[in-house]
Short mmCIF file of C-alpha atoms in Angstrom, two decimals:
data_model
loop_
_atom_site.label_atom_id
_atom_site.label_comp_id
_atom_site.label_asym_id
_atom_site.label_seq_id
_atom_site.Cartn_x
_atom_site.Cartn_y
_atom_site.Cartn_z
CA MET A 34 -1.28 -24.73 51.26
CA GLY A 35 -1.31 -22.20 54.06
CA LEU A 36 -0.51 -18.55 53.72
CA CYS A 37 3.08 -17.47 54.04
CA ARG A 38 4.08 -16.10 57.42
CA PHE A 39 5.90 -12.83 58.04
CA HIS A 40 9.64 -13.12 58.58
CA LEU A 41 11.71 -10.43 60.27
CA LEU A 42 15.00 -9.61 58.58
CA GLY A 43 17.20 -6.92 60.06
CA GLY A 44 14.27 -5.43 61.93
CA HIS A 45 12.15 -5.05 58.80
CA MET A 46 9.36 -7.14 57.39
CA SER A 47 10.81 -9.30 54.64
CA PRO A 48 8.87 -10.09 51.44
CA ARG A 49 6.66 -13.15 51.51
CA ASP A 50 7.89 -15.61 48.95
CA LEU A 51 6.32 -18.52 47.09
CA GLY A 52 8.69 -21.03 45.53
CA VAL A 53 7.66 -22.32 42.12
CA VAL A 54 9.18 -25.39 40.48
CA LEU A 55 8.90 -24.96 36.71
CA ALA A 56 8.14 -28.48 35.48
CA GLY A 57 6.12 -27.85 32.34
CA GLY A 58 8.72 -28.82 29.76
CA ARG A 59 8.16 -31.73 27.39
CA SER A 60 11.56 -33.36 28.05
CA ARG A 61 11.93 -34.20 24.35
CA ARG A 62 15.73 -34.36 24.40
CA MET A 63 15.74 -36.48 27.54
CA GLY A 64 13.16 -38.91 26.17
CA ARG A 65 11.37 -39.18 29.51
CA ASP A 66 10.03 -36.84 32.16
CA LYS A 67 13.02 -35.04 33.69
CA ALA A 68 11.06 -34.30 36.84
CA LEU A 69 10.97 -38.00 37.68
CA LEU A 70 14.65 -38.72 37.09
CA GLU A 71 16.38 -39.75 40.30
CA ILE A 72 19.63 -38.95 42.05
CA ASP A 73 20.38 -41.01 45.14
CA GLY A 74 16.78 -42.24 45.20
CA GLU A 75 15.26 -38.75 45.08
CA THR A 76 13.50 -37.32 42.03
CA PHE A 77 14.57 -34.06 40.45
CA LEU A 78 11.18 -32.67 41.43
CA ALA A 79 11.60 -33.64 45.07
CA ARG A 80 15.14 -32.21 45.19
CA VAL A 81 14.21 -28.86 43.69
CA ALA A 82 11.03 -28.54 45.76
CA ARG A 83 12.90 -29.44 48.94
CA THR A 84 15.56 -26.84 48.24
CA LEU A 85 12.97 -24.15 47.53
CA THR A 86 11.17 -25.11 50.73
CA GLN A 87 14.29 -24.35 52.74
CA SER A 88 14.42 -20.81 51.33
CA THR A 89 10.73 -19.88 51.35
CA GLY A 90 9.55 -21.10 54.72
CA GLY A 91 7.88 -24.16 53.23
CA HIS A 92 5.76 -22.49 50.57
CA VAL A 93 6.23 -24.30 47.28
CA VAL A 94 4.04 -25.20 44.30
CA VAL A 95 4.79 -27.09 41.10
CA SER A 96 3.98 -25.54 37.72
CA VAL A 97 3.05 -27.93 34.90
CA ALA A 98 1.78 -27.45 31.36
CA GLY A 99 -1.25 -29.74 31.61
CA GLU A 100 -1.97 -33.40 32.24
CA THR A 101 1.00 -34.94 34.01
CA SER A 102 2.15 -37.99 35.90
CA LEU A 103 3.54 -35.62 38.52
CA HIS A 104 0.24 -35.83 40.38
CA THR A 105 1.77 -38.92 41.98
CA GLU A 106 4.21 -36.57 43.74
CA ALA A 107 1.45 -35.55 46.11
CA ALA A 108 3.54 -33.54 48.56
CA TRP A 109 3.09 -30.29 46.61
CA LEU A 110 0.22 -28.41 45.08
CA ILE A 111 0.33 -28.68 41.30
CA ILE A 112 -0.72 -25.67 39.24
CA ALA A 113 -1.50 -26.28 35.57
CA ASP A 114 -1.00 -23.55 33.00
CA ALA A 115 -4.13 -21.45 32.56
CA PRO A 116 -6.10 -22.33 29.38
CA ASP A 117 -5.55 -18.85 27.93
CA LEU A 118 -1.79 -19.42 28.14
CA HIS A 119 -1.72 -22.75 26.30
CA ASP A 120 1.53 -23.32 24.37
CA HIS A 121 3.09 -20.09 25.64
CA GLY A 122 6.14 -21.86 27.07
CA PRO A 123 7.66 -21.20 30.50
CA ILE A 124 6.06 -17.76 30.82
CA ALA A 125 2.73 -19.59 31.07
CA GLY A 126 3.94 -21.30 34.22
CA VAL A 127 5.22 -18.04 35.66
CA VAL A 128 1.98 -16.15 35.01
CA SER A 129 -0.26 -19.00 36.18
CA ALA A 130 1.72 -19.29 39.42
CA MET A 131 1.63 -15.52 39.94
CA ARG A 132 -2.15 -15.50 39.46
CA TRP A 133 -2.48 -18.24 42.07
CA ALA A 134 -0.13 -16.44 44.46
CA THR A 135 -2.25 -13.28 44.37
CA LYS A 136 -4.94 -15.22 46.23
CA GLY A 137 -2.62 -15.65 49.21
CA ALA A 138 -0.44 -13.42 51.35
CA PHE A 139 2.54 -13.44 49.01
CA ASP A 140 4.59 -10.58 47.60
CA ARG A 141 6.61 -12.39 44.96
CA ILE A 142 7.47 -15.77 43.51
CA VAL A 143 10.89 -17.30 42.95
CA THR A 144 11.12 -19.78 40.10
CA LEU A 145 13.56 -22.63 39.65
CA PRO A 146 13.48 -25.16 36.80
CA VAL A 147 13.10 -28.83 37.61
CA ASP A 148 16.11 -29.65 35.40
CA MET A 149 18.53 -27.80 37.73
CA PRO A 150 18.55 -30.36 40.55
CA PHE A 151 21.86 -29.32 42.09
CA VAL A 152 20.99 -25.77 43.17
CA ALA A 153 21.44 -25.44 46.92
CA ALA A 154 19.35 -23.37 49.33
CA PRO A 155 22.05 -20.71 49.98
CA ALA A 156 22.00 -19.71 46.30
CA ILE A 157 18.23 -19.28 46.36
CA SER A 158 18.38 -17.37 49.63
CA TYR A 159 21.06 -15.10 48.19
CA LEU A 160 18.87 -14.32 45.18
CA LEU A 161 15.89 -13.56 47.42
CA GLU A 162 17.94 -11.39 49.77
CA THR A 163 19.57 -9.48 46.91
CA ALA A 164 16.48 -8.96 44.77
CA ARG A 165 14.73 -5.61 45.16
CA ALA A 166 12.36 -5.98 42.21
CA ALA A 167 12.31 -8.33 39.24
CA SER A 168 15.65 -10.13 39.29
CA VAL A 169 17.32 -12.95 37.39
CA ALA A 170 20.21 -15.11 38.56
CA GLY A 171 23.12 -15.90 36.31
CA THR A 172 26.73 -17.00 36.02
CA GLY A 173 29.60 -15.52 34.06
CA GLY A 174 27.38 -12.64 32.99
CA ASN A 175 24.84 -15.03 31.45
CA PRO A 176 21.32 -14.87 32.90
CA ILE A 177 19.39 -18.01 33.81
CA PRO A 178 15.85 -16.78 32.99
CA THR A 179 14.10 -19.66 34.76
CA PHE A 180 15.92 -18.94 38.05
CA ALA A 181 14.36 -15.63 38.91
CA VAL A 182 12.29 -13.47 41.23
CA TRP A 183 8.95 -12.13 39.99
CA PRO A 184 7.15 -9.49 42.14
CA LEU A 185 3.38 -9.91 42.08
CA SER A 186 3.09 -6.15 41.70
CA MET A 187 4.34 -6.66 38.13
CA LEU A 188 1.72 -9.25 37.16
CA ASP A 189 -0.47 -6.79 35.23
CA THR A 190 2.55 -5.54 33.28
CA ILE A 191 3.61 -9.10 32.47
CA GLU A 192 0.08 -10.00 31.40
CA GLN A 193 0.09 -7.04 29.02
CA LEU A 194 3.45 -8.00 27.58
CA VAL A 195 2.26 -11.56 26.97
CA ARG A 196 -1.24 -10.80 25.71
CA GLN A 197 -0.92 -7.53 23.83
CA ASP A 198 2.74 -7.32 22.88
CA ARG A 199 3.13 -11.08 22.39
CA VAL A 200 6.40 -11.11 24.31
CA ARG A 201 6.74 -14.68 25.56
CA ALA A 202 10.41 -15.61 25.92
CA LEU A 203 11.37 -15.29 29.58
CA HIS A 204 14.51 -13.29 28.86
CA GLN A 205 12.56 -10.84 26.73
CA VAL A 206 9.93 -10.35 29.43
CA GLN A 207 12.67 -9.83 32.01
CA ALA A 208 14.38 -7.28 29.78
CA ARG A 209 11.14 -5.34 29.38
CA LEU A 210 10.68 -5.40 33.16
CA GLY A 211 14.20 -4.10 33.69
CA ALA A 212 15.06 -7.16 35.76
CA ALA A 213 18.28 -6.88 37.73
CA TYR A 214 21.05 -9.41 37.13
CA VAL A 215 22.22 -11.24 40.27
CA SER A 216 25.57 -12.97 39.89
CA MET A 217 25.91 -16.50 41.23
CA ASP A 218 29.64 -16.67 40.49
CA ALA A 219 30.46 -17.07 44.19
CA PHE A 220 28.69 -20.44 44.22
CA GLU A 221 29.78 -23.83 42.92
CA PRO A 222 29.22 -23.81 39.11
CA LEU A 223 27.78 -27.35 39.12
CA GLN A 224 24.71 -26.01 40.92
CA PHE A 225 23.58 -24.24 37.77
CA VAL A 226 23.96 -27.07 35.27
CA ASN A 227 20.84 -27.82 33.25
CA VAL A 228 20.17 -31.53 32.75
CA ASN A 229 18.48 -31.78 29.35
CA THR A 230 19.80 -34.98 27.76
CA PRO A 231 20.78 -38.48 28.87
CA GLU A 232 24.41 -37.41 28.41
CA ASP A 233 23.87 -34.39 30.67
CA PHE A 234 22.31 -36.66 33.27
CA ALA A 235 25.13 -39.17 33.16
CA GLY A 236 27.78 -36.47 33.33
CA ALA A 237 26.15 -34.46 36.10
CA SER A 238 25.51 -37.56 38.19
CA THR A 239 29.22 -38.43 38.20
CA LYS A 240 30.33 -34.87 39.03
CA ARG A 241 28.07 -34.11 41.98
#
C-alpha cells in the first residue's frame, strides 16, 4: 500500500486518513463469517472497503483477529491483531491498525465495522470533515463506537489505557479520550444497521 497523498480542502492541508475495516469478530450469532456474506454478489467486506476507499483516497486495510479465510479477498492489506493484544476485542484491531499507520504518512484512521454494509461514502466523508480530534459517529444520541476517527497522535494514550488501566471497551476508551459525538441523523437510518444474525441479514436485505 502506498502512502496517502496530501489533499487540499478549503486552501488548507487536510488530514491524511487510513480507512480500517474492523473484521475481527467471531460471527457467533450469525453462524458464519459476516465478512463473506453477500449482497447483490458483493461481500460485506468488499462493500465496506469500497465505501471507505471512496472517502480516504484509496487507502484501506482490513483488521482481523488472527487466522482468517479473508486472505482470499486479496485486494486489501490484512492486518492481524498484535500478539500482545490477543483477546482484547475490537480495541485490538484499532491499536494494531494505528501502529501500522504510524509507519506511513497518515494522521488518523477511520474505522468502520464489516457488519455495517450499508454505510455510504457521504456519511464517512461527513465524519472525517467534522472530526477535529477523536470522534465517534452515532444516531439518535447513541454512539456507534466502531464507526469512529482515531488520531494517531493519541496512540500512546490509548496504549496506556489498554495496557495499564485495562480499559478495553471501545466506548470506554473513547470516553477517556473525550471523543466528540458526530450525529448521523441527517442520513438514511438503514445505513447504520448492524447485521449480526441471520434474521438481521434477511431483514436488511429486503429493506435496502
